[in-house]
Tab-separated table of C-alpha atoms in Angstrom:
chain	number	residue	atom	x	y	z
A	1	MET	CA	121.337	117.809	96.433
A	2	THR	CA	121.805	114.588	94.474
A	3	ALA	CA	122.480	111.152	95.863
A	4	ASP	CA	125.987	109.756	95.600
A	5	THR	CA	125.881	107.289	92.739
A	6	SER	CA	129.511	106.266	92.681
A	7	ALA	CA	130.535	102.585	92.821
A	8	ALA	CA	128.609	101.283	89.819
A	9	GLY	CA	125.608	103.540	90.265
A	10	ALA	CA	124.743	102.522	93.819
A	11	THR	CA	123.395	105.183	96.159
A	12	TRP	CA	124.269	105.179	99.854
A	13	PRO	CA	120.811	103.887	100.790
A	14	GLN	CA	121.213	101.047	98.285
A	15	ARG	CA	124.637	100.164	99.680
A	16	ILE	CA	123.371	100.117	103.243
A	17	ALA	CA	120.325	98.058	102.211
A	18	ARG	CA	122.573	95.605	100.340
A	19	TRP	CA	124.939	95.263	103.321
A	20	LEU	CA	122.000	94.708	105.689
A	21	LEU	CA	120.504	92.084	103.376
A	22	GLY	CA	123.895	90.401	103.007
A	23	ALA	CA	124.369	90.338	106.784
A	24	ALA	CA	120.830	88.991	107.270
A	25	LEU	CA	121.467	86.173	104.785
A	26	LEU	CA	124.777	85.328	106.447
A	27	PHE	CA	123.044	85.192	109.846
A	28	ALA	CA	120.115	83.136	108.507
A	29	GLY	CA	122.402	80.758	106.661
A	30	THR	CA	124.560	80.211	109.709
A	31	SER	CA	121.398	79.677	111.786
A	32	HIS	CA	120.261	77.015	109.309
A	33	LEU	CA	123.398	75.058	110.143
A	34	THR	CA	123.433	75.676	113.896
A	35	VAL	CA	121.001	77.110	116.435
A	36	ALA	CA	117.773	77.348	114.407
A	37	ARG	CA	117.813	74.139	112.385
A	38	ALA	CA	114.575	72.859	113.986
A	39	GLU	CA	112.822	76.150	113.268
A	40	PHE	CA	113.830	75.974	109.618
A	41	LEU	CA	112.690	72.350	109.410
A	42	ALA	CA	109.169	73.621	110.156
A	43	GLN	CA	109.232	75.479	106.873
A	44	VAL	CA	110.126	72.531	104.655
A	45	PRO	CA	106.967	71.398	102.862
A	46	PRO	CA	106.138	67.761	103.644
A	47	TRP	CA	105.403	67.059	99.979
A	48	LEU	CA	108.997	67.867	98.970
A	49	PRO	CA	110.587	64.541	97.939
A	50	VAL	CA	113.914	65.313	99.626
A	51	ASP	CA	115.155	64.800	103.171
A	52	PRO	CA	114.047	67.946	105.089
A	53	ASP	CA	117.394	68.230	106.903
A	54	LEU	CA	119.207	68.205	103.549
A	55	VAL	CA	116.929	71.013	102.354
A	56	VAL	CA	117.708	73.069	105.472
A	57	VAL	CA	121.462	72.495	105.219
A	58	ALA	CA	121.556	73.203	101.450
A	59	SER	CA	119.482	76.357	101.777
A	60	GLY	CA	121.718	77.507	104.626
A	61	VAL	CA	124.823	77.049	102.501
A	62	VAL	CA	123.167	78.928	99.633
A	63	GLU	CA	122.159	81.752	101.976
A	64	ILE	CA	125.732	82.072	103.246
A	65	ALA	CA	127.070	82.178	99.674
A	66	LEU	CA	124.478	84.751	98.592
A	67	GLY	CA	125.111	86.845	101.687
A	68	LEU	CA	128.840	86.907	100.994
A	69	ALA	CA	128.192	87.689	97.319
A	70	LEU	CA	126.000	90.651	98.276
A	71	LEU	CA	128.848	92.010	100.373
A	72	ILE	CA	131.691	91.540	97.896
A	73	ALA	CA	130.255	91.572	94.340
A	74	ARG	CA	131.101	94.607	92.231
A	75	GLY	CA	129.830	96.080	88.992
A	76	ARG	CA	127.872	93.832	86.651
A	77	ALA	CA	128.372	90.833	88.970
A	78	ARG	CA	126.379	92.637	91.634
A	79	VAL	CA	123.379	92.848	89.267
A	80	TRP	CA	123.532	89.085	88.704
A	81	VAL	CA	123.782	88.507	92.454
A	82	GLY	CA	120.654	90.604	92.893
A	83	TRP	CA	118.753	88.394	90.467
A	84	ALA	CA	120.111	85.260	92.154
A	85	VAL	CA	119.000	86.464	95.587
A	86	ALA	CA	115.560	87.414	94.239
A	87	LEU	CA	115.176	83.983	92.618
A	88	PHE	CA	116.271	82.312	95.852
A	89	PHE	CA	113.568	84.211	97.762
A	90	LEU	CA	111.046	83.029	95.173
A	91	ALA	CA	112.302	79.443	95.407
A	92	ILE	CA	111.840	79.270	99.175
A	93	PHE	CA	108.394	80.886	99.084
A	94	PRO	CA	106.614	77.507	98.899
A	95	GLY	CA	108.064	76.763	102.326
A	96	ASN	CA	106.478	79.914	103.701
A	97	ILE	CA	103.176	78.979	102.044
A	98	ALA	CA	103.356	75.461	103.517
A	99	GLN	CA	104.070	76.881	106.954
A	100	PHE	CA	100.948	79.053	106.625
A	101	THR	CA	98.569	76.480	105.116
A	102	GLU	CA	99.597	73.706	107.499
A	103	GLY	CA	99.713	75.945	110.585
A	104	ARG	CA	103.312	75.037	111.396
A	105	ASP	CA	104.923	77.088	114.165
A	106	GLY	CA	108.427	78.445	113.760
A	107	PHE	CA	110.296	81.649	114.507
A	108	GLY	CA	107.460	82.922	116.691
A	109	LEU	CA	105.021	82.553	113.814
A	110	ASP	CA	102.453	80.726	115.891
A	111	THR	CA	99.206	82.226	114.575
A	112	ASP	CA	97.655	82.374	111.132
A	113	LEU	CA	97.902	86.171	111.288
A	114	ALA	CA	101.647	86.087	112.010
A	115	ARG	CA	102.263	83.483	109.293
A	116	GLY	CA	100.121	85.513	106.853
A	117	ILE	CA	102.089	88.690	107.553
A	118	ARG	CA	105.282	86.707	106.945
A	119	LEU	CA	103.935	85.693	103.531
A	120	LEU	CA	103.369	89.327	102.648
A	121	PHE	CA	106.990	90.128	103.529
A	122	GLN	CA	108.413	87.803	100.841
A	123	PRO	CA	107.754	90.199	97.924
A	124	VAL	CA	109.473	92.908	99.993
A	125	LEU	CA	112.585	90.716	100.184
A	126	VAL	CA	112.528	90.180	96.415
A	127	ALA	CA	112.200	93.934	95.801
A	128	TRP	CA	114.921	94.650	98.373
A	129	ALA	CA	117.334	92.317	96.566
A	130	LEU	CA	116.611	93.804	93.145
A	131	TRP	CA	116.728	97.429	94.275
A	132	SER	CA	119.758	97.256	96.566
A	133	THR	CA	121.928	95.598	93.875
A	134	GLY	CA	120.790	97.803	91.015
A	135	ALA	CA	119.361	94.742	89.240
A	136	TRP	CA	115.938	96.321	88.733
A	137	ARG	CA	117.455	99.531	87.384
A	138	ALA	CA	119.742	97.597	85.030
A	139	TRP	CA	116.782	95.607	83.717
A	140	ARG	CA	114.743	98.793	83.120
A	141	GLU	CA	117.665	100.451	81.366
A	142	SER	CA	118.219	97.437	79.098
A	143	ARG	CA	114.539	97.475	78.139
A	144	THR	CA	114.733	101.187	77.375
A	145	ARG	CA	117.802	100.681	75.165
A	146	ARG	CA	116.050	97.907	73.233
A	147	ALA	CA	112.914	100.000	72.794
A	148	ARG	CA	114.763	102.933	71.211
A	149	PRO	CA	114.718	102.986	67.404
A	150	GLU	CA	118.143	102.709	65.820
């Protein structure tokens, strides 16, 4: 039995993973702007030369946009959305590092162990974005095409 690869090469597990990630980003982005703003403020590194509340609001808006894009993008655009989401997860990683190194509590991460485990989850999010959108596969295929002799 082979996996269904219709809809631009996406398998059902990839679609479900993409929808879950999109929904999670929509929820997180909305939370940035509403009920969890203080929790997100704990993740803004103090050395960042920008108002922390602006960082939280801007990242919330970006998360909402990326979440929507994960849900509606099709074809080649979906691959680009995957790279954008992965880059976003890399861009916010310094906030997770600052939360760990400075011992800042937030989202129930109130021990070094919990904050350390959260750090280890960031690469999983990057991989999730690249796999669920087909971005990683598209990159591998483009490298294979370039490596073939003409």
